[in-house]
């Protein structure tokens, strides 16, 4: 299982929320379903059986809430999405709150 990367926007001081949020994914490669495994102002860790190539723009839909980003890396069925625009913490919390079937754990440092 190789890791494919292109650039990185990770910010060491961002608050990351460990989650298990069901998400619908849409890109030029088609639609898919998956789960957001962690979420921060700058991006998300996503698990999906459908492969999205590094550099692809994806739209993540959590109910009526939508986020857009670029696939920054992938390793097997996991990939990182760097949001096109960083989100305020309040927006991250709102994105988590709109998913009724979600499991949200404590924020990680």
Short mmCIF file of N, CA and C in Angstrom, two decimals:
data_model
loop_
_atom_site.label_atom_id
_atom_site.label_comp_id
_atom_site.label_asym_id
_atom_site.label_seq_id
_atom_site.Cartn_x
_atom_site.Cartn_y
_atom_site.Cartn_z
N UNK A 1 0.85 -1.18 0.00
CA UNK A 1 0.00 0.00 0.00
C UNK A 1 0.89 1.23 0.00
N UNK A 2 0.94 1.95 -1.13
CA UNK A 2 1.78 3.14 -1.24
C UNK A 2 1.00 4.38 -0.88
N UNK A 3 1.74 5.41 -0.56
CA UNK A 3 1.14 6.69 -0.25
C UNK A 3 1.47 7.64 -1.39
N UNK A 4 0.45 8.27 -1.95
CA UNK A 4 0.63 9.25 -3.01
C UNK A 4 0.37 10.62 -2.41
N UNK A 5 1.30 11.54 -2.57
CA UNK A 5 1.15 12.88 -1.99
C UNK A 5 1.43 13.95 -3.03
N UNK A 6 0.77 15.07 -2.87
CA UNK A 6 1.08 16.25 -3.67
C UNK A 6 0.82 17.47 -2.80
N UNK A 7 1.86 18.04 -2.27
CA UNK A 7 1.73 19.22 -1.42
C UNK A 7 1.14 18.89 -0.06
N UNK A 8 1.19 19.83 0.84
CA UNK A 8 0.63 19.63 2.17
C UNK A 8 0.30 20.99 2.77
N UNK A 9 -0.87 21.10 3.33
CA UNK A 9 -1.28 22.33 3.97
C UNK A 9 -1.48 22.14 5.46
N UNK A 10 -1.06 21.01 5.99
CA UNK A 10 -1.33 20.71 7.39
C UNK A 10 -0.70 21.75 8.30
N UNK A 11 -1.47 22.22 9.23
CA UNK A 11 -1.01 23.20 10.19
C UNK A 11 -0.94 22.51 11.54
N UNK A 12 0.24 22.50 12.14
CA UNK A 12 0.45 21.76 13.38
C UNK A 12 -0.41 22.20 14.55
N UNK A 13 -0.91 23.42 14.54
CA UNK A 13 -1.69 23.91 15.68
C UNK A 13 -3.19 23.85 15.46
N UNK A 14 -3.65 23.23 14.37
CA UNK A 14 -5.09 23.12 14.13
C UNK A 14 -5.73 22.11 15.06
N UNK A 15 -6.90 22.43 15.55
CA UNK A 15 -7.67 21.47 16.34
C UNK A 15 -8.28 20.46 15.38
N UNK A 16 -8.06 19.19 15.65
CA UNK A 16 -8.63 18.12 14.82
C UNK A 16 -9.65 17.37 15.66
N UNK A 17 -10.83 17.15 15.07
CA UNK A 17 -11.89 16.39 15.72
C UNK A 17 -11.88 14.98 15.17
N UNK A 18 -11.72 14.00 16.04
CA UNK A 18 -11.86 12.60 15.62
C UNK A 18 -13.35 12.34 15.46
N UNK A 19 -13.74 11.82 14.30
CA UNK A 19 -15.16 11.64 13.99
C UNK A 19 -15.38 10.32 13.27
N UNK A 20 -16.62 10.01 13.05
CA UNK A 20 -17.03 8.94 12.15
C UNK A 20 -18.31 9.44 11.49
N UNK A 21 -18.13 10.41 10.58
CA UNK A 21 -19.26 11.09 9.95
C UNK A 21 -19.54 10.49 8.57
N UNK A 22 -20.74 9.99 8.33
CA UNK A 22 -21.07 9.54 6.97
C UNK A 22 -21.06 10.73 6.03
N UNK A 23 -20.48 10.55 4.84
CA UNK A 23 -20.34 11.65 3.90
C UNK A 23 -20.59 11.15 2.48
N UNK A 24 -21.21 12.01 1.68
CA UNK A 24 -21.34 11.76 0.23
C UNK A 24 -20.23 12.56 -0.44
N UNK A 25 -19.54 11.92 -1.38
CA UNK A 25 -18.43 12.54 -2.09
C UNK A 25 -18.80 12.72 -3.55
N UNK A 26 -18.42 13.84 -4.12
CA UNK A 26 -18.68 14.07 -5.53
C UNK A 26 -17.46 14.74 -6.15
N UNK A 27 -17.04 14.24 -7.31
CA UNK A 27 -15.90 14.82 -8.02
C UNK A 27 -16.04 14.51 -9.50
N UNK A 28 -15.06 14.93 -10.29
CA UNK A 28 -15.06 14.63 -11.71
C UNK A 28 -14.94 13.13 -11.96
N UNK A 29 -14.54 12.39 -10.94
CA UNK A 29 -14.41 10.93 -11.03
C UNK A 29 -15.70 10.22 -10.63
N UNK A 30 -16.75 10.98 -10.32
CA UNK A 30 -18.04 10.39 -9.96
C UNK A 30 -18.37 10.57 -8.49
N UNK A 31 -19.47 9.97 -8.09
CA UNK A 31 -19.93 10.06 -6.71
C UNK A 31 -19.56 8.82 -5.92
N UNK A 32 -19.53 8.97 -4.61
CA UNK A 32 -19.19 7.86 -3.72
C UNK A 32 -19.70 8.18 -2.32
N UNK A 33 -19.65 7.18 -1.48
CA UNK A 33 -19.98 7.35 -0.07
C UNK A 33 -18.74 6.99 0.74
N UNK A 34 -18.64 7.57 1.91
CA UNK A 34 -17.50 7.28 2.78
C UNK A 34 -17.76 7.82 4.17
N UNK A 35 -16.69 7.95 4.93
CA UNK A 35 -16.76 8.49 6.29
C UNK A 35 -15.61 9.46 6.51
N UNK A 36 -15.90 10.57 7.18
CA UNK A 36 -14.85 11.48 7.62
C UNK A 36 -14.35 10.96 8.95
N UNK A 37 -13.04 10.67 9.02
CA UNK A 37 -12.45 10.11 10.23
C UNK A 37 -11.87 11.18 11.14
N UNK A 38 -11.47 12.31 10.58
CA UNK A 38 -11.14 13.47 11.40
C UNK A 38 -11.35 14.72 10.57
N UNK A 39 -11.60 15.81 11.28
CA UNK A 39 -11.98 17.06 10.63
C UNK A 39 -11.30 18.20 11.35
N UNK A 40 -10.77 19.15 10.57
CA UNK A 40 -10.16 20.35 11.13
C UNK A 40 -10.54 21.52 10.24
N UNK A 41 -10.10 22.71 10.61
CA UNK A 41 -10.38 23.90 9.82
C UNK A 41 -9.75 23.81 8.44
N UNK A 42 -8.64 23.10 8.32
CA UNK A 42 -7.91 23.04 7.06
C UNK A 42 -8.20 21.85 6.18
N UNK A 43 -8.84 20.81 6.74
CA UNK A 43 -9.08 19.63 5.93
C UNK A 43 -9.71 18.48 6.68
N UNK A 44 -9.71 17.32 6.02
CA UNK A 44 -10.35 16.14 6.59
C UNK A 44 -9.61 14.88 6.16
N UNK A 45 -9.68 13.87 7.02
CA UNK A 45 -9.22 12.53 6.68
C UNK A 45 -10.47 11.74 6.33
N UNK A 46 -10.50 11.18 5.11
CA UNK A 46 -11.69 10.50 4.60
C UNK A 46 -11.36 9.05 4.29
N UNK A 47 -12.32 8.17 4.57
CA UNK A 47 -12.22 6.75 4.19
C UNK A 47 -13.34 6.47 3.20
N UNK A 48 -12.97 5.91 2.03
CA UNK A 48 -13.96 5.55 1.02
C UNK A 48 -13.39 4.43 0.17
N UNK A 49 -14.24 3.48 -0.18
CA UNK A 49 -13.80 2.38 -1.05
C UNK A 49 -13.54 2.87 -2.47
N UNK A 50 -14.09 4.04 -2.83
CA UNK A 50 -13.88 4.61 -4.16
C UNK A 50 -12.63 5.49 -4.14
N UNK A 51 -11.73 5.27 -5.06
CA UNK A 51 -10.48 6.02 -5.13
C UNK A 51 -10.69 7.40 -5.75
N UNK A 52 -10.16 8.41 -5.11
CA UNK A 52 -10.10 9.76 -5.66
C UNK A 52 -8.62 10.10 -5.78
N UNK A 53 -8.17 10.45 -6.97
CA UNK A 53 -6.76 10.70 -7.23
C UNK A 53 -6.28 12.00 -6.60
N UNK A 54 -5.00 12.03 -6.25
CA UNK A 54 -4.38 13.23 -5.71
C UNK A 54 -4.55 14.37 -6.72
N UNK A 55 -4.95 15.53 -6.20
CA UNK A 55 -5.17 16.71 -7.04
C UNK A 55 -6.61 16.91 -7.43
N UNK A 56 -7.44 15.88 -7.27
CA UNK A 56 -8.86 15.97 -7.64
C UNK A 56 -9.61 16.88 -6.66
N UNK A 57 -10.47 17.74 -7.19
CA UNK A 57 -11.36 18.56 -6.35
C UNK A 57 -12.56 17.69 -5.99
N UNK A 58 -12.87 17.63 -4.69
CA UNK A 58 -14.02 16.85 -4.23
C UNK A 58 -14.95 17.74 -3.42
N UNK A 59 -16.24 17.42 -3.48
CA UNK A 59 -17.24 18.07 -2.64
C UNK A 59 -17.70 17.04 -1.62
N UNK A 60 -17.62 17.40 -0.34
CA UNK A 60 -18.05 16.54 0.75
C UNK A 60 -19.40 17.06 1.22
N UNK A 61 -20.41 16.19 1.23
CA UNK A 61 -21.75 16.59 1.67
C UNK A 61 -22.13 15.85 2.93
N UNK A 62 -22.39 16.62 3.98
CA UNK A 62 -22.87 16.10 5.26
C UNK A 62 -24.28 16.62 5.42
N UNK A 63 -25.25 15.85 4.97
CA UNK A 63 -26.62 16.37 4.94
C UNK A 63 -26.68 17.55 4.00
N UNK A 64 -27.15 18.69 4.49
CA UNK A 64 -27.23 19.90 3.67
C UNK A 64 -25.95 20.73 3.71
N UNK A 65 -24.98 20.32 4.51
CA UNK A 65 -23.74 21.06 4.67
C UNK A 65 -22.72 20.54 3.66
N UNK A 66 -22.06 21.44 2.91
CA UNK A 66 -21.10 21.01 1.90
C UNK A 66 -19.76 21.72 2.07
N UNK A 67 -18.69 20.95 1.86
CA UNK A 67 -17.32 21.45 1.93
C UNK A 67 -16.61 21.04 0.65
N UNK A 68 -15.73 21.89 0.15
CA UNK A 68 -14.97 21.56 -1.06
C UNK A 68 -13.48 21.60 -0.76
N UNK A 69 -12.76 20.66 -1.37
CA UNK A 69 -11.32 20.63 -1.17
C UNK A 69 -10.63 19.83 -2.25
N UNK A 70 -9.32 19.75 -2.14
CA UNK A 70 -8.49 19.03 -3.09
C UNK A 70 -7.86 17.83 -2.38
N UNK A 71 -7.87 16.67 -3.02
CA UNK A 71 -7.23 15.49 -2.44
C UNK A 71 -5.73 15.76 -2.40
N UNK A 72 -5.16 15.77 -1.19
CA UNK A 72 -3.75 16.10 -0.99
C UNK A 72 -2.87 14.85 -0.99
N UNK A 73 -3.40 13.74 -0.52
CA UNK A 73 -2.67 12.47 -0.46
C UNK A 73 -3.67 11.34 -0.37
N UNK A 74 -3.21 10.15 -0.66
CA UNK A 74 -4.06 8.98 -0.46
C UNK A 74 -3.18 7.78 -0.15
N UNK A 75 -3.74 6.87 0.61
CA UNK A 75 -3.08 5.62 0.99
C UNK A 75 -4.18 4.57 1.10
N UNK A 76 -4.30 3.72 0.10
CA UNK A 76 -5.37 2.72 0.11
C UNK A 76 -6.72 3.39 0.04
N UNK A 77 -7.58 3.09 1.01
CA UNK A 77 -8.94 3.64 1.03
C UNK A 77 -9.06 4.91 1.86
N UNK A 78 -7.93 5.45 2.31
CA UNK A 78 -7.93 6.69 3.07
C UNK A 78 -7.27 7.79 2.25
N UNK A 79 -7.79 9.01 2.39
CA UNK A 79 -7.16 10.13 1.71
C UNK A 79 -7.41 11.42 2.48
N UNK A 80 -6.49 12.36 2.32
CA UNK A 80 -6.61 13.65 2.97
C UNK A 80 -7.16 14.67 2.00
N UNK A 81 -8.09 15.48 2.49
CA UNK A 81 -8.67 16.55 1.70
C UNK A 81 -8.26 17.88 2.34
N UNK A 82 -7.58 18.73 1.56
CA UNK A 82 -7.24 20.09 2.01
C UNK A 82 -8.34 21.02 1.50
N UNK A 83 -9.05 21.66 2.42
CA UNK A 83 -10.15 22.53 2.01
C UNK A 83 -9.63 23.70 1.18
N UNK A 84 -10.42 24.12 0.21
CA UNK A 84 -10.04 25.23 -0.66
C UNK A 84 -9.97 26.53 0.13
N UNK A 85 -10.82 26.65 1.13
CA UNK A 85 -10.82 27.79 2.04
C UNK A 85 -10.87 27.24 3.47
N UNK A 86 -9.94 27.68 4.32
CA UNK A 86 -9.93 27.23 5.71
C UNK A 86 -11.24 27.62 6.39
N UNK A 87 -11.70 26.74 7.26
CA UNK A 87 -12.97 26.95 7.95
C UNK A 87 -12.75 27.49 9.36
N UNK A 88 -13.58 28.42 9.81
CA UNK A 88 -13.53 28.82 11.22
C UNK A 88 -13.95 27.63 12.11
N UNK A 89 -13.45 27.57 13.34
CA UNK A 89 -13.81 26.48 14.25
C UNK A 89 -15.31 26.33 14.39
N UNK A 90 -16.04 27.44 14.41
CA UNK A 90 -17.50 27.37 14.54
C UNK A 90 -18.12 26.63 13.36
N UNK A 91 -17.57 26.81 12.18
CA UNK A 91 -18.08 26.12 10.99
C UNK A 91 -17.78 24.63 11.08
N UNK A 92 -16.60 24.27 11.59
CA UNK A 92 -16.26 22.86 11.78
C UNK A 92 -17.26 22.23 12.74
N UNK A 93 -17.53 22.89 13.85
CA UNK A 93 -18.48 22.36 14.83
C UNK A 93 -19.87 22.25 14.23
N UNK A 94 -20.25 23.20 13.38
CA UNK A 94 -21.57 23.14 12.72
C UNK A 94 -21.63 21.95 11.76
N UNK A 95 -20.54 21.73 11.01
CA UNK A 95 -20.50 20.60 10.07
C UNK A 95 -20.68 19.29 10.82
N UNK A 96 -20.07 19.18 11.97
CA UNK A 96 -20.21 17.97 12.79
C UNK A 96 -21.65 17.85 13.30
N UNK A 97 -22.22 18.96 13.73
CA UNK A 97 -23.55 18.94 14.32
C UNK A 97 -24.66 18.58 13.32
N UNK A 98 -24.49 18.89 12.03
CA UNK A 98 -25.56 18.64 11.07
C UNK A 98 -25.70 17.18 10.71
N UNK A 99 -24.71 16.37 11.03
CA UNK A 99 -24.80 14.95 10.71
C UNK A 99 -25.44 14.23 11.89
N UNK A 100 -26.68 13.80 11.71
CA UNK A 100 -27.44 13.19 12.80
C UNK A 100 -26.94 11.79 13.16
N UNK A 101 -26.35 11.07 12.20
CA UNK A 101 -25.88 9.72 12.44
C UNK A 101 -24.37 9.70 12.66
N UNK A 102 -23.87 10.66 13.41
CA UNK A 102 -22.43 10.79 13.55
C UNK A 102 -21.94 10.35 14.93
N UNK A 103 -20.69 9.99 14.94
CA UNK A 103 -20.00 9.70 16.19
C UNK A 103 -18.86 10.69 16.26
N UNK A 104 -18.86 11.55 17.27
CA UNK A 104 -17.81 12.54 17.43
C UNK A 104 -17.14 12.30 18.76
N UNK A 105 -15.84 12.14 18.73
CA UNK A 105 -15.05 11.95 19.93
C UNK A 105 -14.45 13.28 20.35
N UNK A 106 -13.66 13.28 21.38
CA UNK A 106 -13.03 14.50 21.87
C UNK A 106 -12.12 15.10 20.80
N UNK A 107 -11.99 16.42 20.79
CA UNK A 107 -11.03 17.02 19.86
C UNK A 107 -9.62 16.55 20.22
N UNK A 108 -8.80 16.35 19.21
CA UNK A 108 -7.42 15.95 19.46
C UNK A 108 -6.52 17.15 19.28
N UNK A 109 -5.43 17.17 19.99
CA UNK A 109 -4.52 18.32 19.93
C UNK A 109 -3.70 18.30 18.67
#
